[in-house]
Amino acid sequence: MAERPEDLNLPNSIVARIIKDSLPEGVNVSKEARTAIAKAASVFVLYCTSCSNNLAMRANRKIISGQDVLGAMADMEFERFIEPLQASLEVYKKVQKERKEAVAKRKQEKSDKKPEDIEEASDEGGENEKENEDEDGDESS
Amino acid sequence: MSSFKPKLGDGSIILPQARVKMIMKSSPDTESISTDALYFVTKATEFFVEHLVQEIYESTGKSNELTYKGLADIVQKSDSMHFLKDMVPRKITYKEYQEILKEKENSDLF
């Protein structure tokens, strides 16, 4: 739940960064414009939510699916976002998968060296990586 | 419709998904949101800001100053920005405001 009213706004600093990245260098954005654009972005999220919700409800689903959001884009006259969105998700998933595989591979290599650790290393998340390394260090000394 | 070609990069997002989720959940109809849906809404919001800023920039003849007026003009003009109409009103002068008030008073008499 939102604790403070500002929790329902997108962070101004990050929106400011997107604005800056979308413009050629040297373009000045007034403070007033920046604040209004950040607010507009928050309203966009709500508008998006409401349109996606409508589609999910019409299909008798309680979970908003990715497809609902894409459908909402069309309803909102932002069809132009649909293809870039799908392309982004594809790249994003691919990158995440590669990252995961790289971590798993490193773990596998480590556990190959120490067969007694296999069980421990195989099903642990990324956070424990450092811990494992520390343990390895202790054992070798 | 102008074409929209965002930089793809590695598909990563810079807006915090947790915050976007919180805003989405503030809508009373929202029950749950799938991971893909949250990703799409977050990314679409980034696209939206990029698109909006580019529209303002183009419409002001690539001016070096991006102002509130440029934003308000686009919002009033563009169909897809219609939902922002109440949030980003055009600024009016005090004189214009007084005239609106006067007109309202006159119409209230009947």
PDB file of C-alpha atoms in Angstrom:
ATOM      1  CA  MET A   1       0.000   0.000   0.000  1.00  0.00           C
ATOM      2  CA  ALA A   2       1.019   3.559  -0.569  1.00  0.00           C
ATOM      3  CA  GLU A   3       2.093   5.115   2.702  1.00  0.00           C
ATOM      4  CA  ARG A   4       2.658   8.668   1.548  1.00  0.00           C
ATOM      5  CA  PRO A   5       0.975  10.592  -1.256  1.00  0.00           C
ATOM      6  CA  GLU A   6       4.282  11.035  -3.082  1.00  0.00           C
ATOM      7  CA  ASP A   7       4.479   7.248  -3.378  1.00  0.00           C
ATOM      8  CA  LEU A   8       1.901   7.577  -6.112  1.00  0.00           C
ATOM      9  CA  ASN A   9       4.136   9.741  -8.262  1.00  0.00           C
ATOM     10  CA  LEU A  10       6.982   8.547 -10.412  1.00  0.00           C
ATOM     11  CA  PRO A  11      10.381   9.784  -9.212  1.00  0.00           C
ATOM     12  CA  ASN A  12      11.092  13.173 -10.782  1.00  0.00           C
ATOM     13  CA  SER A  13      14.804  12.532 -11.106  1.00  0.00           C
ATOM     14  CA  ILE A  14      14.333   9.460 -13.280  1.00  0.00           C
ATOM     15  CA  VAL A  15      11.709  11.099 -15.457  1.00  0.00           C
ATOM     16  CA  ALA A  16      14.126  14.020 -15.863  1.00  0.00           C
ATOM     17  CA  ARG A  17      16.751  11.583 -17.076  1.00  0.00           C
ATOM     18  CA  ILE A  18      14.397  10.109 -19.689  1.00  0.00           C
ATOM     19  CA  ILE A  19      13.511  13.624 -20.849  1.00  0.00           C
ATOM     20  CA  LYS A  20      17.167  14.528 -21.189  1.00  0.00           C
ATOM     21  CA  ASP A  21      17.976  11.324 -23.083  1.00  0.00           C
ATOM     22  CA  SER A  22      15.114  11.985 -25.540  1.00  0.00           C
ATOM     23  CA  LEU A  23      16.387  15.411 -26.579  1.00  0.00           C
ATOM     24  CA  PRO A  24      19.461  16.573 -28.446  1.00  0.00           C
ATOM     25  CA  GLU A  25      22.138  18.095 -26.286  1.00  0.00           C
ATOM     26  CA  GLY A  26      21.708  21.727 -25.332  1.00  0.00           C
ATOM     27  CA  VAL A  27      17.911  21.798 -25.127  1.00  0.00           C
ATOM     28  CA  ASN A  28      16.718  23.428 -21.936  1.00  0.00           C
ATOM     29  CA  VAL A  29      13.656  22.063 -20.175  1.00  0.00           C
ATOM     30  CA  SER A  30      11.910  24.454 -17.821  1.00  0.00           C
ATOM     31  CA  LYS A  31      11.284  23.245 -14.291  1.00  0.00           C
ATOM     32  CA  GLU A  32       7.553  23.715 -14.761  1.00  0.00           C
ATOM     33  CA  ALA A  33       7.569  21.560 -17.897  1.00  0.00           C
ATOM     34  CA  ARG A  34       9.605  18.870 -16.166  1.00  0.00           C
ATOM     35  CA  THR A  35       7.223  18.649 -13.230  1.00  0.00           C
ATOM     36  CA  ALA A  36       4.191  18.541 -15.497  1.00  0.00           C
ATOM     37  CA  ILE A  37       5.711  15.790 -17.669  1.00  0.00           C
ATOM     38  CA  ALA A  38       6.506  13.684 -14.597  1.00  0.00           C
ATOM     39  CA  LYS A  39       2.927  14.098 -13.450  1.00  0.00           C
ATOM     40  CA  ALA A  40       1.672  13.264 -16.915  1.00  0.00           C
ATOM     41  CA  ALA A  41       3.708  10.045 -16.780  1.00  0.00           C
ATOM     42  CA  SER A  42       2.021   9.049 -13.514  1.00  0.00           C
ATOM     43  CA  VAL A  43      -1.367   9.748 -15.035  1.00  0.00           C
ATOM     44  CA  PHE A  44      -0.347   7.659 -18.026  1.00  0.00           C
ATOM     45  CA  VAL A  45       0.301   4.698 -15.702  1.00  0.00           C
ATOM     46  CA  LEU A  46      -3.187   5.066 -14.217  1.00  0.00           C
ATOM     47  CA  TYR A  47      -4.825   5.451 -17.602  1.00  0.00           C
ATOM     48  CA  CYS A  48      -2.957   2.384 -18.805  1.00  0.00           C
ATOM     49  CA  THR A  49      -4.047   0.442 -15.721  1.00  0.00           C
ATOM     50  CA  SER A  50      -7.668   1.362 -16.158  1.00  0.00           C
ATOM     51  CA  CYS A  51      -7.741   0.385 -19.858  1.00  0.00           C
ATOM     52  CA  SER A  52      -5.901  -2.894 -19.156  1.00  0.00           C
ATOM     53  CA  ASN A  53      -8.248  -3.620 -16.259  1.00  0.00           C
ATOM     54  CA  ASN A  54     -11.235  -3.156 -18.540  1.00  0.00           C
ATOM     55  CA  LEU A  55      -9.885  -5.697 -20.988  1.00  0.00           C
ATOM     56  CA  ALA A  56      -9.081  -8.210 -18.241  1.00  0.00           C
ATOM     57  CA  MET A  57     -12.517  -7.814 -16.677  1.00  0.00           C
ATOM     58  CA  ARG A  58     -14.259  -8.197 -19.997  1.00  0.00           C
ATOM     59  CA  ALA A  59     -12.451 -11.525 -20.415  1.00  0.00           C
ATOM     60  CA  ASN A  60     -13.353 -12.505 -16.849  1.00  0.00           C
ATOM     61  CA  ARG A  61      -9.790 -12.576 -15.666  1.00  0.00           C
ATOM     62  CA  LYS A  62      -8.488 -11.207 -12.384  1.00  0.00           C
ATOM     63  CA  ILE A  63      -4.866 -10.939 -13.440  1.00  0.00           C
ATOM     64  CA  ILE A  64      -3.836  -8.258 -15.892  1.00  0.00           C
ATOM     65  CA  SER A  65      -1.844 -10.034 -18.596  1.00  0.00           C
ATOM     66  CA  GLY A  66       0.775  -8.654 -20.936  1.00  0.00           C
ATOM     67  CA  GLN A  67      -1.721  -9.008 -23.746  1.00  0.00           C
ATOM     68  CA  ASP A  68      -4.204  -6.792 -21.877  1.00  0.00           C
ATOM     69  CA  VAL A  69      -1.620  -4.023 -21.681  1.00  0.00           C
ATOM     70  CA  LEU A  70      -0.864  -4.314 -25.396  1.00  0.00           C
ATOM     71  CA  GLY A  71      -4.594  -4.202 -26.116  1.00  0.00           C
ATOM     72  CA  ALA A  72      -4.871  -1.142 -23.901  1.00  0.00           C
ATOM     73  CA  MET A  73      -2.182   0.598 -25.992  1.00  0.00           C
ATOM     74  CA  ALA A  74      -4.399   0.191 -29.036  1.00  0.00           C
ATOM     75  CA  ASP A  75      -7.430   1.544 -27.146  1.00  0.00           C
ATOM     76  CA  MET A  76      -5.392   4.524 -26.004  1.00  0.00           C
ATOM     77  CA  GLU A  77      -4.220   5.314 -29.546  1.00  0.00           C
ATOM     78  CA  PHE A  78      -0.659   4.385 -28.728  1.00  0.00           C
ATOM     79  CA  GLU A  79      -0.455   1.540 -31.251  1.00  0.00           C
ATOM     80  CA  ARG A  80       2.973   2.796 -32.148  1.00  0.00           C
ATOM     81  CA  PHE A  81       4.258   1.474 -28.802  1.00  0.00           C
ATOM     82  CA  ILE A  82       3.080  -2.110 -29.316  1.00  0.00           C
ATOM     83  CA  GLU A  83       5.877  -3.366 -31.533  1.00  0.00           C
ATOM     84  CA  PRO A  84       8.694  -1.652 -29.609  1.00  0.00           C
ATOM     85  CA  LEU A  85       7.222  -3.075 -26.389  1.00  0.00           C
ATOM     86  CA  GLN A  86       7.208  -6.622 -27.688  1.00  0.00           C
ATOM     87  CA  ALA A  87      10.725  -6.233 -29.051  1.00  0.00           C
ATOM     88  CA  SER A  88      11.937  -4.808 -25.723  1.00  0.00           C
ATOM     89  CA  LEU A  89      10.452  -7.629 -23.688  1.00  0.00           C
ATOM     90  CA  GLU A  90      12.060 -10.180 -25.972  1.00  0.00           C
ATOM     91  CA  VAL A  91      15.503  -8.610 -25.624  1.00  0.00           C
ATOM     92  CA  TYR A  92      14.992  -8.114 -21.905  1.00  0.00           C
ATOM     93  CA  LYS A  93      14.085 -11.751 -21.341  1.00  0.00           C
ATOM     94  CA  LYS A  94      16.995 -12.923 -23.452  1.00  0.00           C
ATOM     95  CA  VAL A  95      19.462 -10.789 -21.515  1.00  0.00           C
ATOM     96  CA  GLN A  96      18.024 -11.959 -18.178  1.00  0.00           C
ATOM     97  CA  LYS A  97      18.271 -15.580 -19.282  1.00  0.00           C
ATOM     98  CA  GLU A  98      21.854 -15.185 -20.417  1.00  0.00           C
ATOM     99  CA  ARG A  99      22.740 -13.560 -17.134  1.00  0.00           C
ATOM    100  CA  LYS A 100      21.123 -16.376 -15.204  1.00  0.00           C
ATOM    101  CA  GLU A 101      22.890 -18.991 -17.286  1.00  0.00           C
ATOM    102  CA  ALA A 102      26.221 -17.282 -16.764  1.00  0.00           C
ATOM    103  CA  VAL A 103      25.690 -17.368 -13.010  1.00  0.00           C
ATOM    104  CA  ALA A 104      24.600 -21.002 -13.141  1.00  0.00           C
ATOM    105  CA  LYS A 105      27.602 -21.889 -15.235  1.00  0.00           C
ATOM    106  CA  ARG A 106      29.978 -20.263 -12.801  1.00  0.00           C
ATOM    107  CA  LYS A 107      28.350 -22.197  -9.991  1.00  0.00           C
ATOM    108  CA  GLN A 108      28.558 -25.409 -11.956  1.00  0.00           C
ATOM    109  CA  GLU A 109      32.255 -24.920 -12.566  1.00  0.00           C
ATOM    110  CA  LYS A 110      32.813 -24.271  -8.930  1.00  0.00           C
ATOM    111  CA  SER A 111      30.860 -27.305  -7.831  1.00  0.00           C
ATOM    112  CA  ASP A 112      32.673 -29.482 -10.367  1.00  0.00           C
ATOM    113  CA  LYS A 113      35.830 -28.799  -8.477  1.00  0.00           C
ATOM    114  CA  LYS A 114      34.214 -29.655  -5.158  1.00  0.00           C
ATOM    115  CA  PRO A 115      31.717 -32.454  -5.637  1.00  0.00           C
ATOM    116  CA  GLU A 116      30.634 -32.293  -1.995  1.00  0.00           C
ATOM    117  CA  ASP A 117      29.168 -28.812  -2.604  1.00  0.00           C
ATOM    118  CA  ILE A 118      26.898 -29.712  -5.520  1.00  0.00           C
ATOM    119  CA  GLU A 119      23.729 -29.982  -3.551  1.00  0.00           C
ATOM    120  CA  GLU A 120      24.278 -26.685  -1.834  1.00  0.00           C
ATOM    121  CA  ALA A 121      25.259 -24.715  -4.916  1.00  0.00           C
ATOM    122  CA  SER A 122      22.740 -25.984  -7.437  1.00  0.00           C
ATOM    123  CA  ASP A 123      19.524 -24.457  -6.159  1.00  0.00           C
ATOM    124  CA  GLU A 124      20.651 -21.221  -4.599  1.00  0.00           C
ATOM    125  CA  GLY A 125      19.897 -17.698  -5.833  1.00  0.00           C
ATOM    126  CA  GLY A 126      22.381 -15.025  -6.834  1.00  0.00           C
ATOM    127  CA  GLU A 127      22.475 -13.380  -3.428  1.00  0.00           C
ATOM    128  CA  ASN A 128      24.259 -16.285  -1.868  1.00  0.00           C
ATOM    129  CA  GLU A 129      27.026 -16.257  -4.380  1.00  0.00           C
ATOM    130  CA  LYS A 130      29.327 -14.154  -2.287  1.00  0.00           C
ATOM    131  CA  GLU A 131      28.728 -16.251   0.761  1.00  0.00           C
ATOM    132  CA  ASN A 132      29.696 -19.379  -1.115  1.00  0.00           C
ATOM    133  CA  GLU A 133      32.882 -17.775  -2.291  1.00  0.00           C
ATOM    134  CA  ASP A 134      33.759 -16.933   1.266  1.00  0.00           C
ATOM    135  CA  GLU A 135      33.158 -20.474   2.346  1.00  0.00           C
ATOM    136  CA  ASP A 136      35.326 -21.755  -0.449  1.00  0.00           C
ATOM    137  CA  GLY A 137      38.103 -19.496   0.737  1.00  0.00           C
ATOM    138  CA  ASP A 138      37.886 -20.877   4.226  1.00  0.00           C
ATOM    139  CA  GLU A 139      38.007 -24.445   3.115  1.00  0.00           C
ATOM    140  CA  SER A 140      41.055 -24.042   0.922  1.00  0.00           C
ATOM    141  CA  SER A 141      43.082 -22.430   3.657  1.00  0.00           C
TER     142      SER A 141
ATOM    143  CA  MET B   1       0.863   9.702 -37.032  1.00  0.00           C
ATOM    144  CA  SER B   2       4.550  10.269 -36.581  1.00  0.00           C
ATOM    145  CA  SER B   3       6.763   7.236 -36.416  1.00  0.00           C
ATOM    146  CA  PHE B   4       8.191   6.258 -33.082  1.00  0.00           C
ATOM    147  CA  LYS B   5      11.568   4.602 -32.955  1.00  0.00           C
ATOM    148  CA  PRO B   6      12.875   4.242 -29.432  1.00  0.00           C
ATOM    149  CA  LYS B   7      16.377   3.058 -28.709  1.00  0.00           C
ATOM    150  CA  LEU B   8      16.097  -0.634 -27.933  1.00  0.00           C
ATOM    151  CA  GLY B   9      19.259  -1.316 -26.006  1.00  0.00           C
ATOM    152  CA  ASP B  10      19.054  -4.361 -23.766  1.00  0.00           C
ATOM    153  CA  GLY B  11      15.394  -3.815 -22.963  1.00  0.00           C
ATOM    154  CA  SER B  12      16.214  -2.708 -19.446  1.00  0.00           C
ATOM    155  CA  ILE B  13      13.982  -0.233 -17.689  1.00  0.00           C
ATOM    156  CA  ILE B  14      15.029   2.698 -15.553  1.00  0.00           C
ATOM    157  CA  LEU B  15      11.727   3.587 -13.917  1.00  0.00           C
ATOM    158  CA  PRO B  16      11.267   1.627 -10.673  1.00  0.00           C
ATOM    159  CA  GLN B  17       8.822  -1.234 -11.268  1.00  0.00           C
ATOM    160  CA  ALA B  18       7.851  -1.244  -7.588  1.00  0.00           C
ATOM    161  CA  ARG B  19       6.613   2.331  -7.835  1.00  0.00           C
ATOM    162  CA  VAL B  20       4.723   1.650 -11.045  1.00  0.00           C
ATOM    163  CA  LYS B  21       3.115  -1.343  -9.384  1.00  0.00           C
ATOM    164  CA  MET B  22       2.080   0.785  -6.418  1.00  0.00           C
ATOM    165  CA  ILE B  23       0.426   3.319  -8.712  1.00  0.00           C
ATOM    166  CA  MET B  24      -1.345   0.521 -10.579  1.00  0.00           C
ATOM    167  CA  LYS B  25      -2.556  -1.005  -7.319  1.00  0.00           C
ATOM    168  CA  SER B  26      -3.978   2.355  -6.240  1.00  0.00           C
ATOM    169  CA  SER B  27      -6.667   1.812  -8.842  1.00  0.00           C
ATOM    170  CA  PRO B  28      -9.563   0.112  -7.024  1.00  0.00           C
ATOM    171  CA  ASP B  29     -10.227  -2.363  -9.852  1.00  0.00           C
ATOM    172  CA  THR B  30      -6.748  -3.823  -9.888  1.00  0.00           C
ATOM    173  CA  GLU B  31      -6.455  -7.310  -8.433  1.00  0.00           C
ATOM    174  CA  SER B  32      -3.189  -8.706  -9.682  1.00  0.00           C
ATOM    175  CA  ILE B  33      -0.683  -7.861 -12.357  1.00  0.00           C
ATOM    176  CA  SER B  34       1.423 -10.350 -14.280  1.00  0.00           C
ATOM    177  CA  THR B  35       5.182  -9.804 -14.606  1.00  0.00           C
ATOM    178  CA  ASP B  36       4.887  -9.167 -18.330  1.00  0.00           C
ATOM    179  CA  ALA B  37       2.100  -6.648 -17.779  1.00  0.00           C
ATOM    180  CA  LEU B  38       4.160  -4.743 -15.217  1.00  0.00           C
ATOM    181  CA  TYR B  39       7.118  -4.717 -17.576  1.00  0.00           C
ATOM    182  CA  PHE B  40       4.943  -3.448 -20.433  1.00  0.00           C
ATOM    183  CA  VAL B  41       3.349  -0.661 -18.386  1.00  0.00           C
ATOM    184  CA  THR B  42       6.736   0.487 -17.059  1.00  0.00           C
ATOM    185  CA  LYS B  43       8.364   0.410 -20.480  1.00  0.00           C
ATOM    186  CA  ALA B  44       5.342   2.043 -22.114  1.00  0.00           C
ATOM    187  CA  THR B  45       5.587   4.894 -19.612  1.00  0.00           C
ATOM    188  CA  GLU B  46       9.204   5.416 -20.592  1.00  0.00           C
ATOM    189  CA  PHE B  47       8.176   5.379 -24.257  1.00  0.00           C
ATOM    190  CA  PHE B  48       5.373   7.804 -23.471  1.00  0.00           C
ATOM    191  CA  VAL B  49       7.730  10.364 -21.911  1.00  0.00           C
ATOM    192  CA  GLU B  50      10.149   9.984 -24.813  1.00  0.00           C
ATOM    193  CA  HIS B  51       7.371  10.335 -27.359  1.00  0.00           C
ATOM    194  CA  LEU B  52       5.762  13.311 -25.616  1.00  0.00           C
ATOM    195  CA  VAL B  53       9.070  15.158 -25.312  1.00  0.00           C
ATOM    196  CA  GLN B  54       9.882  14.536 -28.979  1.00  0.00           C
ATOM    197  CA  GLU B  55       6.446  15.763 -30.048  1.00  0.00           C
ATOM    198  CA  ILE B  56       6.905  18.996 -28.083  1.00  0.00           C
ATOM    199  CA  TYR B  57      10.381  19.465 -29.500  1.00  0.00           C
ATOM    200  CA  GLU B  58       9.216  18.966 -33.099  1.00  0.00           C
ATOM    201  CA  SER B  59       6.126  21.141 -32.692  1.00  0.00           C
ATOM    202  CA  THR B  60       8.137  24.082 -31.412  1.00  0.00           C
ATOM    203  CA  GLY B  61      10.391  24.012 -34.458  1.00  0.00           C
ATOM    204  CA  LYS B  62      13.210  22.317 -32.563  1.00  0.00           C
ATOM    205  CA  SER B  63      13.478  25.234 -30.199  1.00  0.00           C
ATOM    206  CA  ASN B  64      16.203  25.104 -27.569  1.00  0.00           C
ATOM    207  CA  GLU B  65      13.699  25.840 -24.834  1.00  0.00           C
ATOM    208  CA  LEU B  66      11.144  23.218 -23.865  1.00  0.00           C
ATOM    209  CA  THR B  67       8.444  25.032 -21.918  1.00  0.00           C
ATOM    210  CA  TYR B  68       5.152  24.343 -20.215  1.00  0.00           C
ATOM    211  CA  LYS B  69       3.398  26.166 -23.036  1.00  0.00           C
ATOM    212  CA  GLY B  70       4.861  23.758 -25.593  1.00  0.00           C
ATOM    213  CA  LEU B  71       3.551  20.847 -23.512  1.00  0.00           C
ATOM    214  CA  ALA B  72       0.096  22.369 -23.017  1.00  0.00           C
ATOM    215  CA  ASP B  73      -0.224  23.088 -26.752  1.00  0.00           C
ATOM    216  CA  ILE B  74       0.562  19.467 -27.665  1.00  0.00           C
ATOM    217  CA  VAL B  75      -1.854  18.120 -25.058  1.00  0.00           C
ATOM    218  CA  GLN B  76      -4.686  20.283 -26.379  1.00  0.00           C
ATOM    219  CA  LYS B  77      -3.899  19.452 -30.009  1.00  0.00           C
ATOM    220  CA  SER B  78      -3.120  15.742 -30.046  1.00  0.00           C
ATOM    221  CA  ASP B  79      -5.864  13.107 -29.855  1.00  0.00           C
ATOM    222  CA  SER B  80      -3.792  10.531 -28.014  1.00  0.00           C
ATOM    223  CA  MET B  81      -2.871  13.100 -25.338  1.00  0.00           C
ATOM    224  CA  HIS B  82      -6.519  13.867 -24.721  1.00  0.00           C
ATOM    225  CA  PHE B  83      -6.488  12.125 -21.336  1.00  0.00           C
ATOM    226  CA  LEU B  84      -4.133  14.829 -20.013  1.00  0.00           C
ATOM    227  CA  LYS B  85      -6.357  17.716 -20.971  1.00  0.00           C
ATOM    228  CA  ASP B  86      -7.521  18.543 -17.448  1.00  0.00           C
ATOM    229  CA  MET B  87      -4.131  17.983 -15.937  1.00  0.00           C
ATOM    230  CA  VAL B  88      -2.165  20.205 -18.289  1.00  0.00           C
ATOM    231  CA  PRO B  89      -4.393  23.188 -19.030  1.00  0.00           C
ATOM    232  CA  ARG B  90      -3.294  26.087 -21.151  1.00  0.00           C
ATOM    233  CA  LYS B  91      -2.320  29.101 -19.124  1.00  0.00           C
ATOM    234  CA  ILE B  92      -4.548  32.106 -19.512  1.00  0.00           C
ATOM    235  CA  THR B  93      -4.052  35.715 -18.552  1.00  0.00           C
ATOM    236  CA  TYR B  94      -5.891  37.245 -15.638  1.00  0.00           C
ATOM    237  CA  LYS B  95      -7.875  39.373 -18.067  1.00  0.00           C
ATOM    238  CA  GLU B  96      -9.074  36.265 -19.916  1.00  0.00           C
ATOM    239  CA  TYR B  97      -9.960  34.683 -16.588  1.00  0.00           C
ATOM    240  CA  GLN B  98     -12.070  37.683 -15.628  1.00  0.00           C
ATOM    241  CA  GLU B  99     -13.889  37.461 -18.918  1.00  0.00           C
ATOM    242  CA  ILE B 100     -14.669  33.799 -18.347  1.00  0.00           C
ATOM    243  CA  LEU B 101     -15.956  34.629 -14.868  1.00  0.00           C
ATOM    244  CA  LYS B 102     -18.161  37.372 -16.267  1.00  0.00           C
ATOM    245  CA  GLU B 103     -19.602  35.054 -18.897  1.00  0.00           C
ATOM    246  CA  LYS B 104     -20.309  32.449 -16.255  1.00  0.00           C
ATOM    247  CA  GLU B 105     -22.104  34.955 -14.073  1.00  0.00           C
ATOM    248  CA  ASN B 106     -24.239  36.006 -16.991  1.00  0.00           C
ATOM    249  CA  SER B 107     -25.214  32.466 -17.856  1.00  0.00           C
ATOM    250  CA  ASP B 108     -25.949  31.677 -14.211  1.00  0.00           C
ATOM    251  CA  LEU B 109     -28.636  34.341 -14.181  1.00  0.00           C
ATOM    252  CA  PHE B 110     -30.918  32.195 -16.287  1.00  0.00           C
TER     253      PHE B 110
END
